[in-house]
Amino acid sequence: MSMLNKKSQRRTAGADTLIGEGTLWEGKCTAEADIRVEGEVAGDVRTTGVVVIGEKGIVRSEVTAKDVTIAGRMEGTVKAEGVVRITSTGKLIGTIQAASLIIEKGAVFQGTSQMDEVPTDRLFPIAVV
Protein backbone atom coordinates (compact mmCIF):
# COMPACT_ATOMS: atom_id res chain seq x y z
CA MET A 1 0.00 0.00 0.00
CA SER A 2 1.36 3.41 -0.88
CA MET A 3 2.01 6.14 1.71
CA LEU A 4 -0.79 8.25 0.19
CA ASN A 5 -3.35 5.51 0.81
CA LYS A 6 -2.21 5.07 4.43
CA LYS A 7 -2.58 8.80 5.11
CA SER A 8 -6.03 8.90 3.48
CA GLN A 9 -7.26 5.95 5.54
CA ARG A 10 -5.91 7.42 8.78
CA ARG A 11 -7.48 10.82 8.13
CA THR A 12 -10.90 9.29 7.34
CA ALA A 13 -10.91 6.94 10.32
CA GLY A 14 -9.96 9.61 12.87
CA ALA A 15 -11.55 12.62 11.21
CA ASP A 16 -12.96 15.27 13.52
CA THR A 17 -15.85 17.57 12.74
CA LEU A 18 -15.27 21.23 13.60
CA ILE A 19 -18.07 23.75 13.80
CA GLY A 20 -15.89 26.83 13.76
CA GLU A 21 -16.16 30.22 15.42
CA GLY A 22 -18.57 32.47 13.51
CA THR A 23 -20.57 29.47 12.23
CA LEU A 24 -24.24 28.85 13.09
CA TRP A 25 -25.38 25.26 12.55
CA GLU A 26 -29.16 24.76 12.63
CA GLY A 27 -30.53 21.23 12.44
CA LYS A 28 -29.31 17.75 13.31
CA CYS A 29 -25.59 16.88 13.27
CA THR A 30 -24.80 13.15 13.24
CA ALA A 31 -21.27 11.74 13.07
CA GLU A 32 -19.10 8.78 13.97
CA ALA A 33 -16.07 10.99 14.58
CA ASP A 34 -15.36 13.46 17.37
CA ILE A 35 -17.12 16.84 17.16
CA ARG A 36 -15.71 20.15 18.37
CA VAL A 37 -17.99 23.20 18.60
CA GLU A 38 -16.38 26.65 18.60
CA GLY A 39 -19.36 28.30 16.90
CA GLU A 40 -23.07 27.95 17.64
CA VAL A 41 -25.34 24.92 17.25
CA ALA A 42 -29.15 24.98 17.44
CA GLY A 43 -30.17 21.37 16.95
CA ASP A 44 -29.36 17.84 18.06
CA VAL A 45 -25.76 16.60 18.05
CA ARG A 46 -25.20 12.83 18.01
CA THR A 47 -21.94 10.92 17.73
CA THR A 48 -20.35 7.68 18.83
CA GLY A 49 -17.23 9.76 19.54
CA VAL A 50 -16.48 12.69 21.82
CA VAL A 51 -18.11 16.13 21.81
CA VAL A 52 -16.13 19.16 22.97
CA ILE A 53 -17.84 22.52 23.32
CA GLY A 54 -14.99 25.03 23.23
CA GLU A 55 -14.84 28.20 25.35
CA LYS A 56 -16.55 30.25 22.62
CA GLY A 57 -18.96 27.46 21.67
CA ILE A 58 -22.70 27.62 22.30
CA VAL A 59 -25.02 24.61 21.96
CA ARG A 60 -28.80 24.76 22.38
CA SER A 61 -30.13 21.23 21.91
CA GLU A 62 -29.59 17.64 22.92
CA VAL A 63 -26.07 16.21 22.77
CA THR A 64 -25.56 12.44 22.72
CA ALA A 65 -21.98 11.11 22.71
CA LYS A 66 -19.45 8.76 24.28
CA ASP A 67 -17.94 11.59 26.39
CA VAL A 68 -18.74 15.32 26.52
CA THR A 69 -16.58 18.25 27.63
CA ILE A 70 -18.22 21.64 28.11
CA ALA A 71 -15.89 24.64 28.21
CA GLY A 72 -18.44 27.01 26.63
CA ARG A 73 -22.22 27.26 27.04
CA MET A 74 -24.69 24.37 26.77
CA GLU A 75 -28.46 24.70 27.10
CA GLY A 76 -30.39 21.45 26.85
CA THR A 77 -29.81 17.77 27.51
CA VAL A 78 -26.48 15.94 27.59
CA LYS A 79 -26.46 12.13 27.32
CA ALA A 80 -23.04 10.49 27.63
CA GLU A 81 -22.12 6.83 27.75
CA GLY A 82 -19.07 7.79 29.80
CA VAL A 83 -17.94 11.11 31.27
CA VAL A 84 -19.43 14.60 31.19
CA ARG A 85 -16.90 17.25 32.22
CA ILE A 86 -17.81 20.88 32.81
CA THR A 87 -14.58 22.87 32.85
CA SER A 88 -13.96 26.02 34.89
CA THR A 89 -15.16 28.15 31.94
CA GLY A 90 -18.16 25.96 31.16
CA LYS A 91 -21.85 26.60 31.80
CA LEU A 92 -24.60 23.98 31.50
CA ILE A 93 -28.25 24.79 31.94
CA GLY A 94 -30.22 21.59 31.54
CA THR A 95 -30.10 17.88 32.18
CA ILE A 96 -27.21 15.43 32.33
CA GLN A 97 -27.46 11.66 31.96
CA ALA A 98 -24.02 10.04 32.23
CA ALA A 99 -21.94 7.35 33.90
CA SER A 100 -19.63 9.96 35.45
CA LEU A 101 -19.79 13.71 36.05
CA ILE A 102 -16.88 16.09 36.70
CA ILE A 103 -17.56 19.73 37.57
CA GLU A 104 -14.45 21.88 37.89
CA LYS A 105 -14.20 24.83 40.28
CA GLY A 106 -15.72 27.90 38.62
CA ALA A 107 -18.06 25.91 36.36
CA VAL A 108 -21.80 26.57 36.38
CA PHE A 109 -24.40 23.77 36.38
CA GLN A 110 -28.08 24.57 36.73
CA GLY A 111 -30.33 21.59 36.27
CA THR A 112 -30.55 17.91 37.10
CA SER A 113 -28.30 14.92 36.67
CA GLN A 114 -28.84 11.18 36.47
CA MET A 115 -25.89 8.87 36.95
CA ASP A 116 -25.95 5.56 35.09
CA GLU A 117 -23.91 2.52 36.00
CA VAL A 118 -20.41 2.52 34.55
CA PRO A 119 -19.50 -0.60 32.56
CA THR A 120 -16.70 -2.41 34.44
CA ASP A 121 -14.27 -1.95 31.53
CA ARG A 122 -14.60 1.87 31.90
CA LEU A 123 -13.94 2.15 35.65
CA PHE A 124 -11.17 4.49 36.76
CA PRO A 125 -10.04 5.96 40.07
CA ILE A 126 -11.81 9.02 41.45
CA ALA A 127 -9.90 12.24 40.87
CA VAL A 128 -10.36 15.45 42.82
CA VAL A 129 -10.17 18.45 40.51
mmCIF file of N, CA and C in Angstrom:
data_model
loop_
_atom_site.group_PDB
_atom_site.id
_atom_site.type_symbol
_atom_site.label_atom_id
_atom_site.label_comp_id
_atom_site.label_asym_id
_atom_site.label_seq_id
_atom_site.Cartn_x
_atom_site.Cartn_y
_atom_site.Cartn_z
ATOM 1 N N MET A 1 0.842 -1.171 0.000
ATOM 2 C CA MET A 1 0.000 0.000 0.000
ATOM 3 C C MET A 1 0.890 1.237 0.000
ATOM 4 N N SER A 2 0.541 2.201 -0.800
ATOM 5 C CA SER A 2 1.364 3.413 -0.875
ATOM 6 C C SER A 2 1.147 4.295 0.348
ATOM 7 N N MET A 3 2.085 5.216 0.579
ATOM 8 C CA MET A 3 2.012 6.142 1.706
ATOM 9 C C MET A 3 0.762 7.012 1.602
ATOM 10 N N LEU A 4 0.391 7.412 0.395
ATOM 11 C CA LEU A 4 -0.787 8.253 0.189
ATOM 12 C C LEU A 4 -2.040 7.540 0.682
ATOM 13 N N ASN A 5 -2.178 6.265 0.375
ATOM 14 C CA ASN A 5 -3.350 5.510 0.814
ATOM 15 C C ASN A 5 -3.397 5.383 2.323
ATOM 16 N N LYS A 6 -2.251 5.173 2.968
ATOM 17 C CA LYS A 6 -2.215 5.069 4.427
ATOM 18 C C LYS A 6 -2.665 6.371 5.072
ATOM 19 N N LYS A 7 -2.189 7.504 4.560
ATOM 20 C CA LYS A 7 -2.582 8.803 5.110
ATOM 21 C C LYS A 7 -4.070 9.041 4.913
ATOM 22 N N SER A 8 -4.605 8.702 3.763
ATOM 23 C CA SER A 8 -6.026 8.904 3.484
ATOM 24 C C SER A 8 -6.884 8.075 4.421
ATOM 25 N N GLN A 9 -6.497 6.824 4.647
ATOM 26 C CA GLN A 9 -7.261 5.955 5.535
ATOM 27 C C GLN A 9 -7.213 6.480 6.963
ATOM 28 N N ARG A 10 -6.059 6.910 7.418
ATOM 29 C CA ARG A 10 -5.907 7.415 8.779
ATOM 30 C C ARG A 10 -6.764 8.665 8.976
ATOM 31 N N ARG A 11 -6.739 9.568 8.020
ATOM 32 C CA ARG A 11 -7.484 10.823 8.128
ATOM 33 C C ARG A 11 -8.985 10.538 8.175
ATOM 34 N N THR A 12 -9.477 9.613 7.363
ATOM 35 C CA THR A 12 -10.896 9.292 7.338
ATOM 36 C C THR A 12 -11.326 8.628 8.635
ATOM 37 N N ALA A 13 -10.544 7.683 9.124
ATOM 38 C CA ALA A 13 -10.908 6.939 10.321
ATOM 39 C C ALA A 13 -10.936 7.823 11.561
ATOM 40 N N GLY A 14 -10.030 8.783 11.673
ATOM 41 C CA GLY A 14 -9.963 9.610 12.870
ATOM 42 C C GLY A 14 -10.408 11.044 12.635
ATOM 43 N N ALA A 15 -11.169 11.262 11.567
ATOM 44 C CA ALA A 15 -11.554 12.622 11.207
ATOM 45 C C ALA A 15 -12.424 13.251 12.282
ATOM 46 N N ASP A 16 -12.157 14.505 12.585
ATOM 47 C CA ASP A 16 -12.962 15.273 13.521
ATOM 48 C C ASP A 16 -13.840 16.232 12.737
ATOM 49 N N THR A 17 -14.973 16.578 13.320
ATOM 50 C CA THR A 17 -15.853 17.574 12.739
ATOM 51 C C THR A 17 -15.719 18.834 13.566
ATOM 52 N N LEU A 18 -15.418 19.949 12.910
ATOM 53 C CA LEU A 18 -15.265 21.225 13.597
ATOM 54 C C LEU A 18 -16.356 22.170 13.122
ATOM 55 N N ILE A 19 -17.109 22.692 14.083
ATOM 56 C CA ILE A 19 -18.069 23.750 13.800
ATOM 57 C C ILE A 19 -17.392 25.007 14.320
ATOM 58 N N GLY A 20 -16.796 25.755 13.409
ATOM 59 C CA GLY A 20 -15.888 26.834 13.759
ATOM 60 C C GLY A 20 -16.555 28.094 14.265
ATOM 61 N N GLU A 21 -15.729 28.932 14.900
ATOM 62 C CA GLU A 21 -16.160 30.223 15.416
ATOM 63 C C GLU A 21 -16.765 31.042 14.276
ATOM 64 N N GLY A 22 -17.892 31.687 14.531
ATOM 65 C CA GLY A 22 -18.573 32.472 13.507
ATOM 66 C C GLY A 22 -19.557 31.660 12.684
ATOM 67 N N THR A 23 -19.669 30.354 12.964
ATOM 68 C CA THR A 23 -20.572 29.472 12.231
ATOM 69 C C THR A 23 -21.813 29.183 13.070
ATOM 70 N N LEU A 24 -22.992 29.253 12.447
ATOM 71 C CA LEU A 24 -24.240 28.850 13.086
ATOM 72 C C LEU A 24 -24.743 27.615 12.368
ATOM 73 N N TRP A 25 -24.883 26.518 13.106
ATOM 74 C CA TRP A 25 -25.381 25.262 12.546
ATOM 75 C C TRP A 25 -26.784 25.062 13.098
ATOM 76 N N GLU A 26 -27.784 25.014 12.222
ATOM 77 C CA GLU A 26 -29.157 24.759 12.632
ATOM 78 C C GLU A 26 -29.582 23.426 12.044
ATOM 79 N N GLY A 27 -30.098 22.543 12.898
ATOM 80 C CA GLY A 27 -30.526 21.230 12.441
ATOM 81 C C GLY A 27 -29.765 20.140 13.154
ATOM 82 N N LYS A 28 -29.914 18.913 12.679
ATOM 83 C CA LYS A 28 -29.308 17.751 13.313
ATOM 84 C C LYS A 28 -27.912 17.495 12.759
ATOM 85 N N CYS A 29 -26.965 17.224 13.657
ATOM 86 C CA CYS A 29 -25.595 16.880 13.272
ATOM 87 C C CYS A 29 -25.326 15.468 13.785
ATOM 88 N N THR A 30 -25.063 14.536 12.882
ATOM 89 C CA THR A 30 -24.804 13.148 13.244
ATOM 90 C C THR A 30 -23.450 12.747 12.681
ATOM 91 N N ALA A 31 -22.604 12.118 13.523
ATOM 92 C CA ALA A 31 -21.267 11.738 13.072
ATOM 93 C C ALA A 31 -20.792 10.506 13.830
ATOM 94 N N GLU A 32 -19.779 9.867 13.281
ATOM 95 C CA GLU A 32 -19.102 8.776 13.973
ATOM 96 C C GLU A 32 -17.779 9.259 14.549
ATOM 97 N N ALA A 33 -17.340 10.421 14.117
ATOM 98 C CA ALA A 33 -16.072 10.991 14.581
ATOM 99 C C ALA A 33 -16.336 11.946 15.736
ATOM 100 N N ASP A 34 -15.258 12.455 16.309
ATOM 101 C CA ASP A 34 -15.357 13.460 17.367
ATOM 102 C C ASP A 34 -15.862 14.774 16.770
ATOM 103 N N ILE A 35 -16.572 15.554 17.595
ATOM 104 C CA ILE A 35 -17.118 16.837 17.161
ATOM 105 C C ILE A 35 -16.625 17.912 18.117
ATOM 106 N N ARG A 36 -16.130 19.004 17.566
ATOM 107 C CA ARG A 36 -15.712 20.154 18.366
ATOM 108 C C ARG A 36 -16.534 21.354 17.921
ATOM 109 N N VAL A 37 -17.151 22.043 18.896
ATOM 110 C CA VAL A 37 -17.989 23.198 18.602
ATOM 111 C C VAL A 37 -17.307 24.449 19.143
ATOM 112 N N GLU A 38 -16.931 25.352 18.237
ATOM 113 C CA GLU A 38 -16.381 26.652 18.596
ATOM 114 C C GLU A 38 -17.340 27.748 18.162
ATOM 115 N N GLY A 39 -18.337 27.376 17.365
ATOM 116 C CA GLY A 39 -19.364 28.301 16.902
ATOM 117 C C GLY A 39 -20.637 28.083 17.702
ATOM 118 N N GLU A 40 -21.774 28.106 16.986
ATOM 119 C CA GLU A 40 -23.069 27.951 17.644
ATOM 120 C C GLU A 40 -23.877 26.855 16.954
ATOM 121 N N VAL A 41 -24.518 26.002 17.764
ATOM 122 C CA VAL A 41 -25.342 24.918 17.248
ATOM 123 C C VAL A 41 -26.730 25.037 17.858
ATOM 124 N N ALA A 42 -27.763 25.009 16.999
ATOM 125 C CA ALA A 42 -29.152 24.984 17.439
ATOM 126 C C ALA A 42 -29.780 23.748 16.806
ATOM 127 N N GLY A 43 -29.671 22.634 17.471
ATOM 128 C CA GLY A 43 -30.172 21.367 16.950
ATOM 129 C C GLY A 43 -29.434 20.221 17.599
ATOM 130 N N ASP A 44 -29.935 19.017 17.398
ATOM 131 C CA ASP A 44 -29.359 17.842 18.056
ATOM 132 C C ASP A 44 -27.993 17.480 17.497
ATOM 133 N N VAL A 45 -27.104 17.049 18.407
ATOM 134 C CA VAL A 45 -25.761 16.597 18.045
ATOM 135 C C VAL A 45 -25.623 15.174 18.552
ATOM 136 N N ARG A 46 -25.336 14.241 17.638
ATOM 137 C CA ARG A 46 -25.198 12.833 18.011
ATOM 138 C C ARG A 46 -23.931 12.255 17.384
ATOM 139 N N THR A 47 -23.138 11.581 18.230
ATOM 140 C CA THR A 47 -21.936 10.921 17.727
ATOM 141 C C THR A 47 -21.585 9.740 18.609
ATOM 142 N N THR A 48 -20.881 8.787 18.041
ATOM 143 C CA THR A 48 -20.346 7.679 18.835
ATOM 144 C C THR A 48 -19.003 8.068 19.426
ATOM 145 N N GLY A 49 -18.509 9.241 19.050
ATOM 146 C CA GLY A 49 -17.235 9.756 19.541
ATOM 147 C C GLY A 49 -17.431 10.733 20.681
ATOM 148 N N VAL A 50 -16.527 11.693 20.750
ATOM 149 C CA VAL A 50 -16.477 12.687 21.824
ATOM 150 C C VAL A 50 -16.989 14.023 21.295
ATOM 151 N N VAL A 51 -17.698 14.772 22.143
ATOM 152 C CA VAL A 51 -18.108 16.128 21.808
ATOM 153 C C VAL A 51 -17.392 17.082 22.758
ATOM 154 N N VAL A 52 -16.768 18.110 22.177
ATOM 155 C CA VAL A 52 -16.131 19.162 22.965
ATOM 156 C C VAL A 52 -16.770 20.484 22.560
ATOM 157 N N ILE A 53 -17.317 21.184 23.550
ATOM 158 C CA ILE A 53 -17.839 22.520 23.317
ATOM 159 C C ILE A 53 -16.763 23.471 23.822
ATOM 160 N N GLY A 54 -16.088 24.139 22.894
ATOM 161 C CA GLY A 54 -14.990 25.032 23.235
ATOM 162 C C GLY A 54 -15.465 26.255 24.006
ATOM 163 N N GLU A 55 -14.519 27.045 24.517
ATOM 164 C CA GLU A 55 -14.837 28.199 25.350
ATOM 165 C C GLU A 55 -15.765 29.193 24.663
ATOM 166 N N LYS A 56 -15.686 29.327 23.353
ATOM 167 C CA LYS A 56 -16.554 30.250 22.624
ATOM 168 C C LYS A 56 -17.769 29.552 22.032
ATOM 169 N N GLY A 57 -17.856 28.234 22.219
ATOM 170 C CA GLY A 57 -18.958 27.458 21.666
ATOM 171 C C GLY A 57 -20.249 27.609 22.447
ATOM 172 N N ILE A 58 -21.368 27.563 21.720
ATOM 173 C CA ILE A 58 -22.704 27.620 22.305
ATOM 174 C C ILE A 58 -23.537 26.524 21.654
ATOM 175 N N VAL A 59 -24.166 25.680 22.481
ATOM 176 C CA VAL A 59 -25.015 24.615 21.963
ATOM 177 C C VAL A 59 -26.359 24.694 22.663
ATOM 178 N N ARG A 60 -27.430 24.738 21.861
ATOM 179 C CA ARG A 60 -28.796 24.755 22.377
ATOM 180 C C ARG A 60 -29.524 23.574 21.759
ATOM 181 N N SER A 61 -29.530 22.431 22.482
ATOM 182 C CA SER A 61 -30.127 21.234 21.909
ATOM 183 C C SER A 61 -29.935 20.045 22.828
ATOM 184 N N GLU A 62 -29.936 18.881 22.231
ATOM 185 C CA GLU A 62 -29.591 17.639 22.919
ATOM 186 C C GLU A 62 -28.289 17.114 22.327
ATOM 187 N N VAL A 63 -27.343 16.769 23.198
ATOM 188 C CA VAL A 63 -26.066 16.212 22.767
ATOM 189 C C VAL A 63 -25.984 14.781 23.274
ATOM 190 N N THR A 64 -25.722 13.840 22.368
ATOM 191 C CA THR A 64 -25.559 12.443 22.716
ATOM 192 C C THR A 64 -24.201 11.989 22.192
ATOM 193 N N ALA A 65 -23.334 11.483 23.101
ATOM 194 C CA ALA A 65 -21.976 11.109 22.711
ATOM 195 C C ALA A 65 -21.389 10.115 23.698
ATOM 196 N N LYS A 66 -20.190 9.632 23.365
ATOM 197 C CA LYS A 66 -19.450 8.762 24.276
ATOM 198 C C LYS A 66 -19.046 9.562 25.509
ATOM 199 N N ASP A 67 -18.352 10.681 25.318
ATOM 200 C CA ASP A 67 -17.943 11.592 26.389
ATOM 201 C C ASP A 67 -18.209 13.014 25.913
ATOM 202 N N VAL A 68 -18.463 13.927 26.862
ATOM 203 C CA VAL A 68 -18.743 15.320 26.522
ATOM 204 C C VAL A 68 -17.946 16.231 27.452
ATOM 205 N N THR A 69 -17.269 17.220 26.859
ATOM 206 C CA THR A 69 -16.582 18.251 27.633
ATOM 207 C C THR A 69 -17.208 19.587 27.273
ATOM 208 N N ILE A 70 -17.582 20.343 28.315
ATOM 209 C CA ILE A 70 -18.221 21.637 28.109
ATOM 210 C C ILE A 70 -17.318 22.719 28.681
ATOM 211 N N ALA A 71 -16.717 23.504 27.794
ATOM 212 C CA ALA A 71 -15.892 24.644 28.206
ATOM 213 C C ALA A 71 -16.588 25.947 27.852
ATOM 214 N N GLY A 72 -17.647 25.861 27.038
ATOM 215 C CA GLY A 72 -18.443 27.008 26.634
ATOM 216 C C GLY A 72 -19.805 26.954 27.293
ATOM 217 N N ARG A 73 -20.857 27.206 26.508
ATOM 218 C CA ARG A 73 -22.222 27.262 27.040
ATOM 219 C C ARG A 73 -23.076 26.176 26.391
ATOM 220 N N MET A 74 -23.786 25.424 27.226
ATOM 221 C CA MET A 74 -24.691 24.374 26.766
ATOM 222 C C MET A 74 -26.038 24.581 27.420
ATOM 223 N N GLU A 75 -27.098 24.607 26.605
ATOM 224 C CA GLU A 75 -28.462 24.696 27.102
ATOM 225 C C GLU A 75 -29.229 23.536 26.501
ATOM 226 N N GLY A 76 -29.656 22.599 27.349
ATOM 227 C CA GLY A 76 -30.392 21.452 26.850
ATOM 228 C C GLY A 76 -30.043 20.198 27.623
ATOM 229 N N THR A 77 -30.022 19.073 26.907
ATOM 230 C CA THR A 77 -29.805 17.766 27.511
ATOM 231 C C THR A 77 -28.503 17.163 27.008
ATOM 232 N N VAL A 78 -27.717 16.628 27.938
ATOM 233 C CA VAL A 78 -26.480 15.936 27.590
ATOM 234 C C VAL A 78 -26.630 14.479 28.002
ATOM 235 N N LYS A 79 -26.426 13.568 27.048
ATOM 236 C CA LYS A 79 -26.457 12.132 27.320
ATOM 237 C C LYS A 79 -25.101 11.561 26.920
ATOM 238 N N ALA A 80 -24.371 11.033 27.906
ATOM 239 C CA ALA A 80 -23.045 10.485 27.628
ATOM 240 C C ALA A 80 -22.953 9.064 28.158
ATOM 241 N N GLU A 81 -22.382 8.214 27.349
ATOM 242 C CA GLU A 81 -22.125 6.833 27.745
ATOM 243 C C GLU A 81 -21.075 6.794 28.853
ATOM 244 N N GLY A 82 -20.166 7.744 28.841
ATOM 245 C CA GLY A 82 -19.071 7.786 29.798
ATOM 246 C C GLY A 82 -19.112 9.025 30.664
ATOM 247 N N VAL A 83 -18.175 9.961 30.397
ATOM 248 C CA VAL A 83 -17.938 11.113 31.271
ATOM 249 C C VAL A 83 -18.483 12.405 30.669
ATOM 250 N N VAL A 84 -19.122 13.215 31.524
ATOM 251 C CA VAL A 84 -19.431 14.599 31.188
ATOM 252 C C VAL A 84 -18.555 15.452 32.088
ATOM 253 N N ARG A 85 -17.786 16.363 31.469
ATOM 254 C CA ARG A 85 -16.901 17.254 32.225
ATOM 255 C C ARG A 85 -17.304 18.692 31.908
ATOM 256 N N ILE A 86 -17.575 19.459 32.968
ATOM 257 C CA ILE A 86 -17.815 20.882 32.811
ATOM 258 C C ILE A 86 -16.570 21.576 33.343
ATOM 259 N N THR A 87 -15.841 22.237 32.451
ATOM 260 C CA THR A 87 -14.584 22.874 32.849
ATOM 261 C C THR A 87 -14.862 24.171 33.605
ATOM 262 N N SER A 88 -13.817 24.790 34.096
ATOM 263 C CA SER A 88 -13.955 26.020 34.889
ATOM 264 C C SER A 88 -14.603 27.156 34.099
ATOM 265 N N THR A 89 -14.544 27.111 32.774
ATOM 266 C CA THR A 89 -15.157 28.146 31.939
ATOM 267 C C THR A 89 -16.525 27.723 31.403
ATOM 268 N N GLY A 90 -16.940 26.509 31.715
ATOM 269 C CA GLY A 90 -18.163 25.956 31.161
ATOM 270 C C GLY A 90 -19.417 26.318 31.926
ATOM 271 N N LYS A 91 -20.545 26.331 31.195
ATOM 272 C CA LYS A 91 -21.847 26.595 31.796
ATOM 273 C C LYS A 91 -22.861 25.661 31.153
ATOM 274 N N LEU A 92 -23.555 24.889 31.979
ATOM 275 C CA LEU A 92 -24.596 23.984 31.502
ATOM 276 C C LEU A 92 -25.896 24.293 32.214
ATOM 277 N N ILE A 93 -26.910 24.598 31.422
ATOM 278 C CA ILE A 93 -28.250 24.791 31.944
ATOM 279 C C ILE A 93 -29.085 23.694 31.309
ATOM 280 N N GLY A 94 -29.462 22.693 32.106
ATOM 281 C CA GLY A 94 -30.223 21.591 31.541
ATOM 282 C C GLY A 94 -30.075 20.316 32.317
ATOM 283 N N THR A 95 -30.069 19.212 31.595
ATOM 284 C CA THR A 95 -30.099 17.881 32.176
ATOM 285 C C THR A 95 -28.895 17.076 31.712
ATOM 286 N N ILE A 96 -28.327 16.319 32.652
ATOM 287 C CA ILE A 96 -27.209 15.427 32.330
ATOM 288 C C ILE A 96 -27.617 14.000 32.656
ATOM 289 N N GLN A 97 -27.329 13.097 31.728
ATOM 290 C CA GLN A 97 -27.457 11.663 31.960
ATOM 291 C C GLN A 97 -26.126 11.056 31.547
ATOM 292 N N ALA A 98 -25.366 10.537 32.523
ATOM 293 C CA ALA A 98 -24.022 10.039 32.232
ATOM 294 C C ALA A 98 -23.596 9.012 33.258
ATOM 295 N N ALA A 99 -22.519 8.307 32.956
ATOM 296 C CA ALA A 99 -21.944 7.353 33.895
ATOM 297 C C ALA A 99 -21.100 8.069 34.934
ATOM 298 N N SER A 100 -20.511 9.224 34.548
ATOM 299 C CA SER A 100 -19.631 9.964 35.446
ATOM 300 C C SER A 100 -19.750 11.452 35.151
ATOM 301 N N LEU A 101 -19.668 12.275 36.195
ATOM 302 C CA LEU A 101 -19.792 13.713 36.054
ATOM 303 C C LEU A 101 -18.657 14.399 36.798
ATOM 304 N N ILE A 102 -17.959 15.309 36.102
ATOM 305 C CA ILE A 102 -16.881 16.086 36.703
ATOM 306 C C ILE A 102 -17.223 17.560 36.520
ATOM 307 N N ILE A 103 -17.289 18.298 37.620
ATOM 308 C CA ILE A 103 -17.561 19.730 37.566
ATOM 309 C C ILE A 103 -16.371 20.437 38.198
ATOM 310 N N GLU A 104 -15.635 21.179 37.394
ATOM 311 C CA GLU A 104 -14.454 21.879 37.890
ATOM 312 C C GLU A 104 -14.854 23.144 38.637
ATOM 313 N N LYS A 105 -13.987 23.596 39.528
ATOM 314 C CA LYS A 105 -14.200 24.828 40.276
ATOM 315 C C LYS A 105 -14.380 25.981 39.293
ATOM 316 N N GLY A 106 -15.425 26.780 39.493
ATOM 317 C CA GLY A 106 -15.718 27.903 38.617
ATOM 318 C C GLY A 106 -16.767 27.586 37.566
ATOM 319 N N ALA A 107 -17.046 26.310 37.334
ATOM 320 C CA ALA A 107 -18.058 25.907 36.361
ATOM 321 C C ALA A 107 -19.445 26.227 36.896
ATOM 322 N N VAL A 108 -20.420 26.335 35.993
ATOM 323 C CA VAL A 108 -21.804 26.568 36.379
ATOM 324 C C VAL A 108 -22.651 25.411 35.861
ATOM 325 N N PHE A 109 -23.458 24.821 36.750
ATOM 326 C CA PHE A 109 -24.397 23.765 36.376
ATOM 327 C C PHE A 109 -25.717 24.065 37.046
ATOM 328 N N GLN A 110 -26.727 24.339 36.231
ATOM 329 C CA GLN A 110 -28.076 24.571 36.728
ATOM 330 C C GLN A 110 -28.979 23.561 36.064
ATOM 331 N N GLY A 111 -29.466 22.602 36.843
ATOM 332 C CA GLY A 111 -30.328 21.585 36.267
ATOM 333 C C GLY A 111 -30.328 20.328 37.098
ATOM 334 N N THR A 112 -30.508 19.203 36.428
ATOM 335 C CA THR A 112 -30.553 17.907 37.104
ATOM 336 C C THR A 112 -29.583 16.947 36.444
ATOM 337 N N SER A 113 -29.190 15.946 37.225
ATOM 338 C CA SER A 113 -28.303 14.923 36.669
ATOM 339 C C SER A 113 -28.785 13.547 37.083
ATOM 340 N N GLN A 114 -28.525 12.585 36.204
ATOM 341 C CA GLN A 114 -28.835 11.184 36.475
ATOM 342 C C GLN A 114 -27.582 10.386 36.150
ATOM 343 N N MET A 115 -27.100 9.655 37.149
ATOM 344 C CA MET A 115 -25.888 8.870 36.955
ATOM 345 C C MET A 115 -26.280 7.437 36.599
ATOM 346 N N ASP A 116 -25.728 6.945 35.508
ATOM 347 C CA ASP A 116 -25.947 5.561 35.085
ATOM 348 C C ASP A 116 -24.786 4.710 35.577
ATOM 349 N N GLU A 117 -24.996 3.410 35.597
ATOM 350 C CA GLU A 117 -23.907 2.516 36.003
ATOM 351 C C GLU A 117 -22.811 2.539 34.952
ATOM 352 N N VAL A 118 -21.573 2.533 35.433
ATOM 353 C CA VAL A 118 -20.413 2.522 34.549
ATOM 354 C C VAL A 118 -20.090 1.073 34.203
ATOM 355 N N PRO A 119 -19.939 0.745 32.912
ATOM 356 C CA PRO A 119 -19.500 -0.601 32.563
ATOM 357 C C PRO A 119 -18.147 -0.879 33.225
ATOM 358 N N THR A 120 -17.918 -2.095 33.693
ATOM 359 C CA THR A 120 -16.699 -2.408 34.437
ATOM 360 C C THR A 120 -15.429 -2.153 33.650
ATOM 361 N N ASP A 121 -15.468 -2.212 32.320
ATOM 362 C CA ASP A 121 -14.268 -1.951 31.528
ATOM 363 C C ASP A 121 -13.958 -0.456 31.429
ATOM 364 N N ARG A 122 -14.824 0.427 31.956
ATOM 365 C CA ARG A 122 -14.599 1.868 31.902
ATOM 366 C C ARG A 122 -14.365 2.474 33.283
ATOM 367 N N LEU A 123 -14.183 1.638 34.309
ATOM 368 C CA LEU A 123 -13.944 2.148 35.655
ATOM 369 C C LEU A 123 -12.562 2.768 35.756
ATOM 370 N N PHE A 124 -12.456 3.852 36.512
ATOM 371 C CA PHE A 124 -11.166 4.486 36.757
ATOM 372 C C PHE A 124 -11.217 5.120 38.135
ATOM 373 N N PRO A 125 -10.060 5.379 38.734
ATOM 374 C CA PRO A 125 -10.040 5.960 40.073
ATOM 375 C C PRO A 125 -10.675 7.343 40.110
ATOM 376 N N ILE A 126 -11.203 7.700 41.248
ATOM 377 C CA ILE A 126 -11.808 9.017 41.445
ATOM 378 C C ILE A 126 -10.695 10.052 41.529
ATOM 379 N N ALA A 127 -10.889 11.166 40.841
ATOM 380 C CA ALA A 127 -9.904 12.245 40.872
ATOM 381 C C ALA A 127 -10.553 13.506 41.421
ATOM 382 N N VAL A 128 -9.875 14.175 42.305
ATOM 383 C CA VAL A 128 -10.358 15.448 42.817
ATOM 384 C C VAL A 128 -9.765 16.536 41.953
ATOM 385 N N VAL A 129 -10.626 17.400 41.420
ATOM 386 C CA VAL A 129 -10.168 18.450 40.509
ATOM 387 C C VAL A 129 -10.169 19.784 41.222
#
